[in-house]
mmCIF file of C-alpha atoms in Angstrom:
data_model
loop_
_atom_site.group_PDB
_atom_site.id
_atom_site.type_symbol
_atom_site.label_atom_id
_atom_site.label_comp_id
_atom_site.label_asym_id
_atom_site.label_seq_id
_atom_site.Cartn_x
_atom_site.Cartn_y
_atom_site.Cartn_z
ATOM 1 C CA UNK A 24 -0.079 0.220 -0.133
ATOM 2 C CA UNK A 25 1.246 2.929 -1.018
ATOM 3 C CA UNK A 26 0.282 5.064 1.723
ATOM 4 C CA UNK A 27 2.787 2.563 4.049
ATOM 5 C CA UNK A 28 5.564 3.672 2.242
ATOM 6 C CA UNK A 29 4.958 7.369 2.528
ATOM 7 C CA UNK A 30 4.624 6.595 6.157
ATOM 8 C CA UNK A 31 7.890 5.020 6.964
ATOM 9 C CA UNK A 32 9.514 8.092 7.058
ATOM 10 C CA UNK A 33 7.661 9.151 10.226
ATOM 11 C CA UNK A 34 7.367 5.950 12.563
ATOM 12 C CA UNK A 35 10.293 4.778 14.724
ATOM 13 C CA UNK A 36 11.766 2.267 14.195
ATOM 14 C CA UNK A 37 11.715 2.315 10.639
ATOM 15 C CA UNK A 38 10.250 -1.200 8.933
ATOM 16 C CA UNK A 39 12.064 -2.866 6.162
ATOM 17 C CA UNK A 40 9.303 -3.366 3.919
ATOM 18 C CA UNK A 41 7.912 -7.660 3.987
ATOM 19 C CA UNK A 42 9.075 -7.716 7.799
ATOM 20 C CA UNK A 43 6.542 -7.925 10.706
ATOM 21 C CA UNK A 44 6.929 -4.210 11.669
ATOM 22 C CA UNK A 45 5.918 -3.173 7.949
ATOM 23 C CA UNK A 46 2.762 -5.211 8.148
ATOM 24 C CA UNK A 47 1.570 -2.935 11.664
ATOM 25 C CA UNK A 48 2.222 0.207 10.326
ATOM 26 C CA UNK A 49 0.269 -0.841 7.220
ATOM 27 C CA UNK A 50 -3.142 -2.051 9.290
ATOM 28 C CA UNK A 51 -2.657 0.873 11.226
ATOM 29 C CA UNK A 52 -2.276 3.047 8.400
ATOM 30 C CA UNK A 53 -5.639 0.849 7.204
ATOM 31 C CA UNK A 54 -7.218 1.751 10.588
ATOM 32 C CA UNK A 55 -6.469 5.003 9.773
ATOM 33 C CA UNK A 56 -8.212 5.871 6.322
ATOM 34 C CA UNK A 57 -10.747 3.706 7.324
ATOM 35 C CA UNK A 58 -11.884 5.524 10.497
ATOM 36 C CA UNK A 59 -14.499 8.096 9.336
ATOM 37 C CA UNK A 60 -14.777 9.775 12.214
ATOM 38 C CA UNK A 61 -11.815 11.011 12.459
ATOM 39 C CA UNK A 62 -9.110 12.695 10.630
ATOM 40 C CA UNK A 63 -5.053 11.682 11.887
ATOM 41 C CA UNK A 64 -1.989 12.304 11.004
ATOM 42 C CA UNK A 65 0.783 11.107 10.354
ATOM 43 C CA UNK A 66 1.740 11.901 14.692
ATOM 44 C CA UNK A 67 -0.523 9.771 15.047
ATOM 45 C CA UNK A 68 -0.350 7.244 12.937
ATOM 46 C CA UNK A 69 3.537 7.270 14.143
ATOM 47 C CA UNK A 70 1.887 7.194 18.033
ATOM 48 C CA UNK A 71 0.494 4.529 17.372
ATOM 49 C CA UNK A 72 2.776 2.681 15.473
ATOM 50 C CA UNK A 73 5.102 3.231 18.029
ATOM 51 C CA UNK A 74 2.653 2.123 21.196
ATOM 52 C CA UNK A 75 1.971 -1.480 19.242
ATOM 53 C CA UNK A 76 5.686 -1.506 18.413
ATOM 54 C CA UNK A 77 6.951 -1.416 22.584
ATOM 55 C CA UNK A 78 3.962 -3.775 23.500
ATOM 56 C CA UNK A 79 5.402 -6.177 21.478
ATOM 57 C CA UNK A 80 8.253 -5.666 23.055
ATOM 58 C CA UNK A 81 6.063 -5.741 26.564
ATOM 59 C CA UNK A 82 4.868 -8.841 25.655
ATOM 60 C CA UNK A 83 7.636 -10.420 24.804
ATOM 61 C CA UNK A 84 9.446 -9.745 27.807
ATOM 62 C CA UNK A 85 6.914 -11.000 30.184
ATOM 63 C CA UNK A 86 6.555 -14.310 28.110
ATOM 64 C CA UNK A 87 10.458 -15.003 28.470
ATOM 65 C CA UNK A 88 9.507 -14.478 32.810
ATOM 66 C CA UNK A 89 5.808 -16.615 32.972
ATOM 67 C CA UNK A 90 8.021 -19.269 30.581
ATOM 68 C CA UNK A 91 10.475 -19.367 32.635
ATOM 69 C CA UNK A 92 8.085 -19.403 35.901
ATOM 70 C CA UNK A 93 6.402 -22.389 34.627
ATOM 71 C CA UNK A 94 8.950 -24.533 33.622
ATOM 72 C CA UNK A 95 9.789 -24.442 37.303
ATOM 73 C CA UNK A 96 6.289 -25.188 38.807
ATOM 74 C CA UNK A 97 6.052 -28.134 36.267
ATOM 75 C CA UNK A 98 8.544 -30.082 37.384
ATOM 76 C CA UNK A 99 7.211 -29.407 40.417
ATOM 77 C CA UNK A 100 5.608 -32.125 42.267
ATOM 78 C CA UNK A 101 2.318 -30.871 43.322
ATOM 79 C CA UNK A 102 2.449 -30.452 39.741
ATOM 80 C CA UNK A 103 4.151 -33.447 38.406
ATOM 81 C CA UNK A 104 0.809 -35.100 40.450
ATOM 82 C CA UNK A 105 -2.111 -33.534 39.698
ATOM 83 C CA UNK A 106 -1.102 -34.026 36.108
ATOM 84 C CA UNK A 107 -0.764 -37.669 35.798
ATOM 85 C CA UNK A 108 -4.551 -37.468 38.130
ATOM 86 C CA UNK A 109 -6.159 -35.331 35.508
ATOM 87 C CA UNK A 110 -3.927 -36.885 32.152
ATOM 88 C CA UNK A 111 -5.115 -40.243 33.549
ATOM 89 C CA UNK A 112 -8.905 -38.984 33.884
ATOM 90 C CA UNK A 113 -9.119 -37.492 30.352
ATOM 91 C CA UNK A 114 -7.343 -40.649 28.682
ATOM 92 C CA UNK A 115 -10.023 -43.369 30.471
ATOM 93 C CA UNK A 116 -12.518 -40.423 28.793
ATOM 94 C CA UNK A 117 -11.316 -40.938 25.704
ATOM 95 C CA UNK A 118 -11.595 -44.560 26.068
ATOM 96 C CA UNK A 119 -15.456 -44.221 26.531
ATOM 97 C CA UNK A 120 -18.503 -45.227 23.817
ATOM 98 C CA UNK A 121 -19.747 -43.014 22.043
ATOM 99 C CA UNK A 122 -22.760 -42.775 23.789
ATOM 100 C CA UNK A 123 -21.602 -42.523 26.967
ATOM 101 C CA UNK A 124 -19.729 -38.701 25.740
ATOM 102 C CA UNK A 125 -23.384 -37.874 24.949
ATOM 103 C CA UNK A 126 -24.310 -38.781 28.674
ATOM 104 C CA UNK A 127 -21.032 -36.721 30.057
ATOM 105 C CA UNK A 128 -23.933 -34.002 31.371
ATOM 106 C CA UNK A 129 -24.567 -36.402 33.911
ATOM 107 C CA UNK A 130 -21.081 -36.506 35.446
ATOM 108 C CA UNK A 131 -19.272 -34.810 38.414
ATOM 109 C CA UNK A 132 -16.199 -33.141 35.909
ATOM 110 C CA UNK A 133 -15.296 -33.451 32.325
ATOM 111 C CA UNK A 134 -11.845 -33.710 31.597
ATOM 112 C CA UNK A 135 -10.430 -30.704 29.178
ATOM 113 C CA UNK A 136 -6.548 -29.725 27.550
ATOM 114 C CA UNK A 137 -5.973 -26.716 26.272
ATOM 115 C CA UNK A 138 -2.756 -25.293 24.959
ATOM 116 C CA UNK A 139 -1.956 -21.405 25.292
ATOM 117 C CA UNK A 140 0.873 -19.620 24.998
ATOM 118 C CA UNK A 141 3.141 -18.731 29.060
ATOM 119 C CA UNK A 142 1.522 -15.527 29.559
ATOM 120 C CA UNK A 143 -1.976 -16.999 29.790
ATOM 121 C CA UNK A 144 -0.641 -20.168 31.079
ATOM 122 C CA UNK A 145 0.135 -18.704 34.249
ATOM 123 C CA UNK A 146 -3.424 -16.915 34.628
ATOM 124 C CA UNK A 147 -4.972 -19.644 34.655
ATOM 125 C CA UNK A 148 -2.281 -21.642 36.961
ATOM 126 C CA UNK A 149 -3.001 -18.553 39.344
ATOM 127 C CA UNK A 150 -6.991 -18.103 38.947
ATOM 128 C CA UNK A 151 -7.969 -21.203 37.990
ATOM 129 C CA UNK A 152 -10.494 -20.161 35.530
ATOM 130 C CA UNK A 153 -10.874 -21.013 32.428
ATOM 131 C CA UNK A 154 -9.023 -17.781 30.270
ATOM 132 C CA UNK A 155 -6.859 -16.845 33.443
ATOM 133 C CA UNK A 156 -9.916 -14.100 34.075
ATOM 134 C CA UNK A 157 -10.515 -13.059 37.997
ATOM 135 C CA UNK A 158 -13.212 -15.720 39.145
ATOM 136 C CA UNK A 159 -16.313 -14.137 38.967
ATOM 137 C CA UNK A 160 -18.836 -15.990 41.961
ATOM 138 C CA UNK A 161 -22.392 -14.549 40.393
ATOM 139 C CA UNK A 162 -21.010 -16.609 37.105
ATOM 140 C CA UNK A 163 -23.272 -19.896 37.155
ATOM 141 C CA UNK A 164 -24.419 -20.407 33.413
ATOM 142 C CA UNK A 165 -22.533 -21.892 30.573
ATOM 143 C CA UNK A 166 -22.168 -20.306 27.316
ATOM 144 C CA UNK A 167 -25.334 -20.692 24.794
ATOM 145 C CA UNK A 168 -24.192 -22.976 21.965
ATOM 146 C CA UNK A 169 -24.407 -19.726 18.967
ATOM 147 C CA UNK A 170 -21.642 -18.162 21.216
ATOM 148 C CA UNK A 171 -20.265 -21.061 21.676
ATOM 149 C CA UNK A 172 -19.797 -21.948 17.677
ATOM 150 C CA UNK A 173 -18.499 -18.519 16.625
ATOM 151 C CA UNK A 174 -15.486 -19.665 19.382
ATOM 152 C CA UNK A 175 -15.227 -22.767 18.168
ATOM 153 C CA UNK A 176 -15.570 -21.674 14.474
ATOM 154 C CA UNK A 177 -13.692 -18.629 13.968
ATOM 155 C CA UNK A 178 -12.021 -17.736 17.387
ATOM 156 C CA UNK A 179 -14.486 -14.842 18.329
ATOM 157 C CA UNK A 180 -14.654 -14.926 22.240
ATOM 158 C CA UNK A 181 -16.310 -11.735 23.551
ATOM 159 C CA UNK A 182 -20.358 -11.692 23.934
ATOM 160 C CA UNK A 183 -22.439 -9.676 24.798
ATOM 161 C CA UNK A 184 -22.249 -11.324 28.534
ATOM 162 C CA UNK A 185 -18.213 -11.689 28.708
ATOM 163 C CA UNK A 186 -15.236 -13.202 27.689
ATOM 164 C CA UNK A 187 -15.892 -17.095 26.541
ATOM 165 C CA UNK A 188 -12.276 -19.352 25.904
ATOM 166 C CA UNK A 189 -12.259 -22.818 23.947
ATOM 167 C CA UNK A 190 -11.229 -26.021 25.671
ATOM 168 C CA UNK A 191 -10.349 -29.412 23.941
ATOM 169 C CA UNK A 192 -12.463 -32.551 25.267
ATOM 170 C CA UNK A 193 -10.084 -34.258 23.377
ATOM 171 C CA UNK A 194 -6.002 -35.253 23.841
ATOM 172 C CA UNK A 195 -4.101 -32.957 22.295
ATOM 173 C CA UNK A 196 -0.521 -33.710 20.393
ATOM 174 C CA UNK A 197 0.326 -30.439 19.102
ATOM 175 C CA UNK A 198 -0.240 -26.879 20.744
ATOM 176 C CA UNK A 199 1.317 -23.514 20.795
ATOM 177 C CA UNK A 200 4.864 -22.857 20.089
ATOM 178 C CA UNK A 201 7.083 -22.278 23.566
ATOM 179 C CA UNK A 202 3.870 -22.790 25.350
ATOM 180 C CA UNK A 203 2.577 -24.309 27.553
ATOM 181 C CA UNK A 204 -0.622 -28.231 27.924
ATOM 182 C CA UNK A 205 -2.868 -27.081 30.487
ATOM 183 C CA UNK A 206 -5.522 -29.823 32.337
ATOM 184 C CA UNK A 207 -8.045 -29.271 33.959
ATOM 185 C CA UNK A 208 -11.731 -30.627 35.121
ATOM 186 C CA UNK A 209 -14.664 -28.732 35.039
ATOM 187 C CA UNK A 210 -18.297 -29.119 36.095
ATOM 188 C CA UNK A 211 -20.169 -29.874 32.838
ATOM 189 C CA UNK A 212 -22.987 -27.308 34.381
ATOM 190 C CA UNK A 213 -20.760 -24.507 32.983
ATOM 191 C CA UNK A 214 -19.493 -25.328 29.742
ATOM 192 C CA UNK A 215 -21.110 -25.893 26.446
ATOM 193 C CA UNK A 216 -19.843 -29.081 25.230
ATOM 194 C CA UNK A 217 -19.966 -30.344 21.481
ATOM 195 C CA UNK A 218 -23.195 -31.612 20.174
ATOM 196 C CA UNK A 219 -24.004 -35.312 20.631
ATOM 197 C CA UNK A 220 -22.789 -37.810 18.247
ATOM 198 C CA UNK A 221 -19.569 -35.547 17.960
ATOM 199 C CA UNK A 222 -17.718 -35.997 20.938
ATOM 200 C CA UNK A 223 -15.365 -39.052 20.591
ATOM 201 C CA UNK A 224 -13.312 -36.814 16.943
ATOM 202 C CA UNK A 225 -12.966 -33.815 15.141
ATOM 203 C CA UNK A 226 -13.666 -30.924 16.794
ATOM 204 C CA UNK A 227 -14.102 -30.792 20.481
ATOM 205 C CA UNK A 228 -14.342 -27.692 21.877
ATOM 206 C CA UNK A 229 -15.594 -26.995 24.852
ATOM 207 C CA UNK A 230 -16.521 -23.872 26.080
ATOM 208 C CA UNK A 231 -16.528 -22.101 29.765
ATOM 209 C CA UNK A 232 -16.639 -18.198 30.540
ATOM 210 C CA UNK A 233 -13.200 -17.270 30.700
ATOM 211 C CA UNK A 234 -13.806 -16.192 34.337
ATOM 212 C CA UNK A 235 -15.889 -19.652 35.854
ATOM 213 C CA UNK A 236 -13.799 -21.506 38.199
ATOM 214 C CA UNK A 237 -11.511 -24.167 37.006
ATOM 215 C CA UNK A 238 -12.253 -27.941 39.297
ATOM 216 C CA UNK A 239 -8.776 -27.712 39.314
ATOM 217 C CA UNK A 240 -5.994 -27.571 36.418
ATOM 218 C CA UNK A 241 -2.531 -28.271 35.912
ATOM 219 C CA UNK A 242 0.533 -28.141 33.786
ATOM 220 C CA UNK A 243 0.620 -31.225 31.602
ATOM 221 C CA UNK A 244 3.748 -30.512 29.047
ATOM 222 C CA UNK A 245 5.613 -28.092 27.036
ATOM 223 C CA UNK A 246 5.451 -26.410 24.221
ATOM 224 C CA UNK A 247 7.949 -27.249 21.335
ATOM 225 C CA UNK A 248 10.912 -24.615 21.203
ATOM 226 C CA UNK A 249 10.302 -22.085 18.717
ATOM 227 C CA UNK A 250 13.826 -22.251 16.873
ATOM 228 C CA UNK A 251 14.797 -19.359 14.544
ATOM 229 C CA UNK A 252 11.427 -16.884 15.237
ATOM 230 C CA UNK A 253 12.670 -14.154 17.066
ATOM 231 C CA UNK A 254 10.688 -14.065 19.604
ATOM 232 C CA UNK A 255 10.120 -9.737 18.763
ATOM 233 C CA UNK A 256 9.029 -10.606 15.729
ATOM 234 C CA UNK A 257 6.502 -13.622 16.910
ATOM 235 C CA UNK A 258 4.453 -10.699 19.117
ATOM 236 C CA UNK A 259 4.180 -8.314 16.281
ATOM 237 C CA UNK A 260 2.777 -11.056 14.371
ATOM 238 C CA UNK A 261 0.121 -12.101 17.083
ATOM 239 C CA UNK A 262 -0.628 -7.983 17.378
ATOM 240 C CA UNK A 263 -1.143 -7.979 13.606
ATOM 241 C CA UNK A 264 -3.610 -11.390 13.754
ATOM 242 C CA UNK A 265 -5.230 -10.159 16.414
ATOM 243 C CA UNK A 266 -6.362 -6.756 15.132
ATOM 244 C CA UNK A 267 -9.790 -7.424 13.574
ATOM 245 C CA UNK A 268 -10.547 -8.451 16.529
ATOM 246 C CA UNK A 269 -9.022 -6.489 19.499
ATOM 247 C CA UNK A 270 -9.068 -3.236 16.849
ATOM 248 C CA UNK A 271 -6.084 -2.372 18.579
ATOM 249 C CA UNK A 272 -4.798 -0.345 15.701
ATOM 250 C CA UNK A 273 -7.283 1.877 15.470
ATOM 251 C CA UNK A 274 -7.381 1.606 19.358
ATOM 252 C CA UNK A 275 -4.326 2.562 19.545
ATOM 253 C CA UNK A 276 -5.249 6.183 16.855
ATOM 254 C CA UNK A 277 -8.228 7.111 19.002
ATOM 255 C CA UNK A 278 -5.922 7.706 22.110
ATOM 256 C CA UNK A 279 -3.582 10.043 19.967
ATOM 257 C CA UNK A 280 -6.087 12.241 18.479
ATOM 258 C CA UNK A 281 -7.473 12.614 21.864
ATOM 259 C CA UNK A 282 -4.504 13.246 23.289
ATOM 260 C CA UNK A 283 -4.182 16.287 20.803
ATOM 261 C CA UNK A 284 -6.975 17.945 22.169
ATOM 262 C CA UNK A 285 -6.927 17.833 26.267
#
């Protein structure tokens, strides 16, 4: 995009064409062009770019800290014992017949897994909730089927009644680069299970509100190392990919515009 080429001279650090940082600048430029409610200057774009670049740097540092913490926690006796019990329970669950899986709503607990990055994994471990948010004692329902379908099909976490997160009913082999596999138990009343008849294979997403308590959680394993991938580039890519959901670029532009009039 021509606008991105013109804006490179106003930002710092200046990104090279074809890089993740250059794509970030392009996303910000597009957000500025498409927002009909405000006219943004080159300085607004530069502010937004610097803000999101610093956010990526901050996330990189935080992930390094969280990864070190979780590796130490994973090797602890308490976590090993809990992970072993949860893994065994999930194996037993996975061996059930299709008919038995269709009756999971009647079980005391279901056993689920998910892979996620170190920062969210640490929050989930600390809060013992589906998404690592602080527990909400008033959360007494499961997500609707419609909201769960949007999460499992399109990764749309936001709903009118709160953020939801997806786990897996089945055992997982692959998960987030540099991330961690989490194992947990949950009460069926607070989750949206896959449709009956589709719980023994394929996509088996289990959705719960991010602030809903789990019945137990442990670190089940470590993801493969991201060798050869610049950690900062990975975090910039993450911001780029999530922008359609988070609107981070537009929010940063709006923040810059607000600073001009205060």
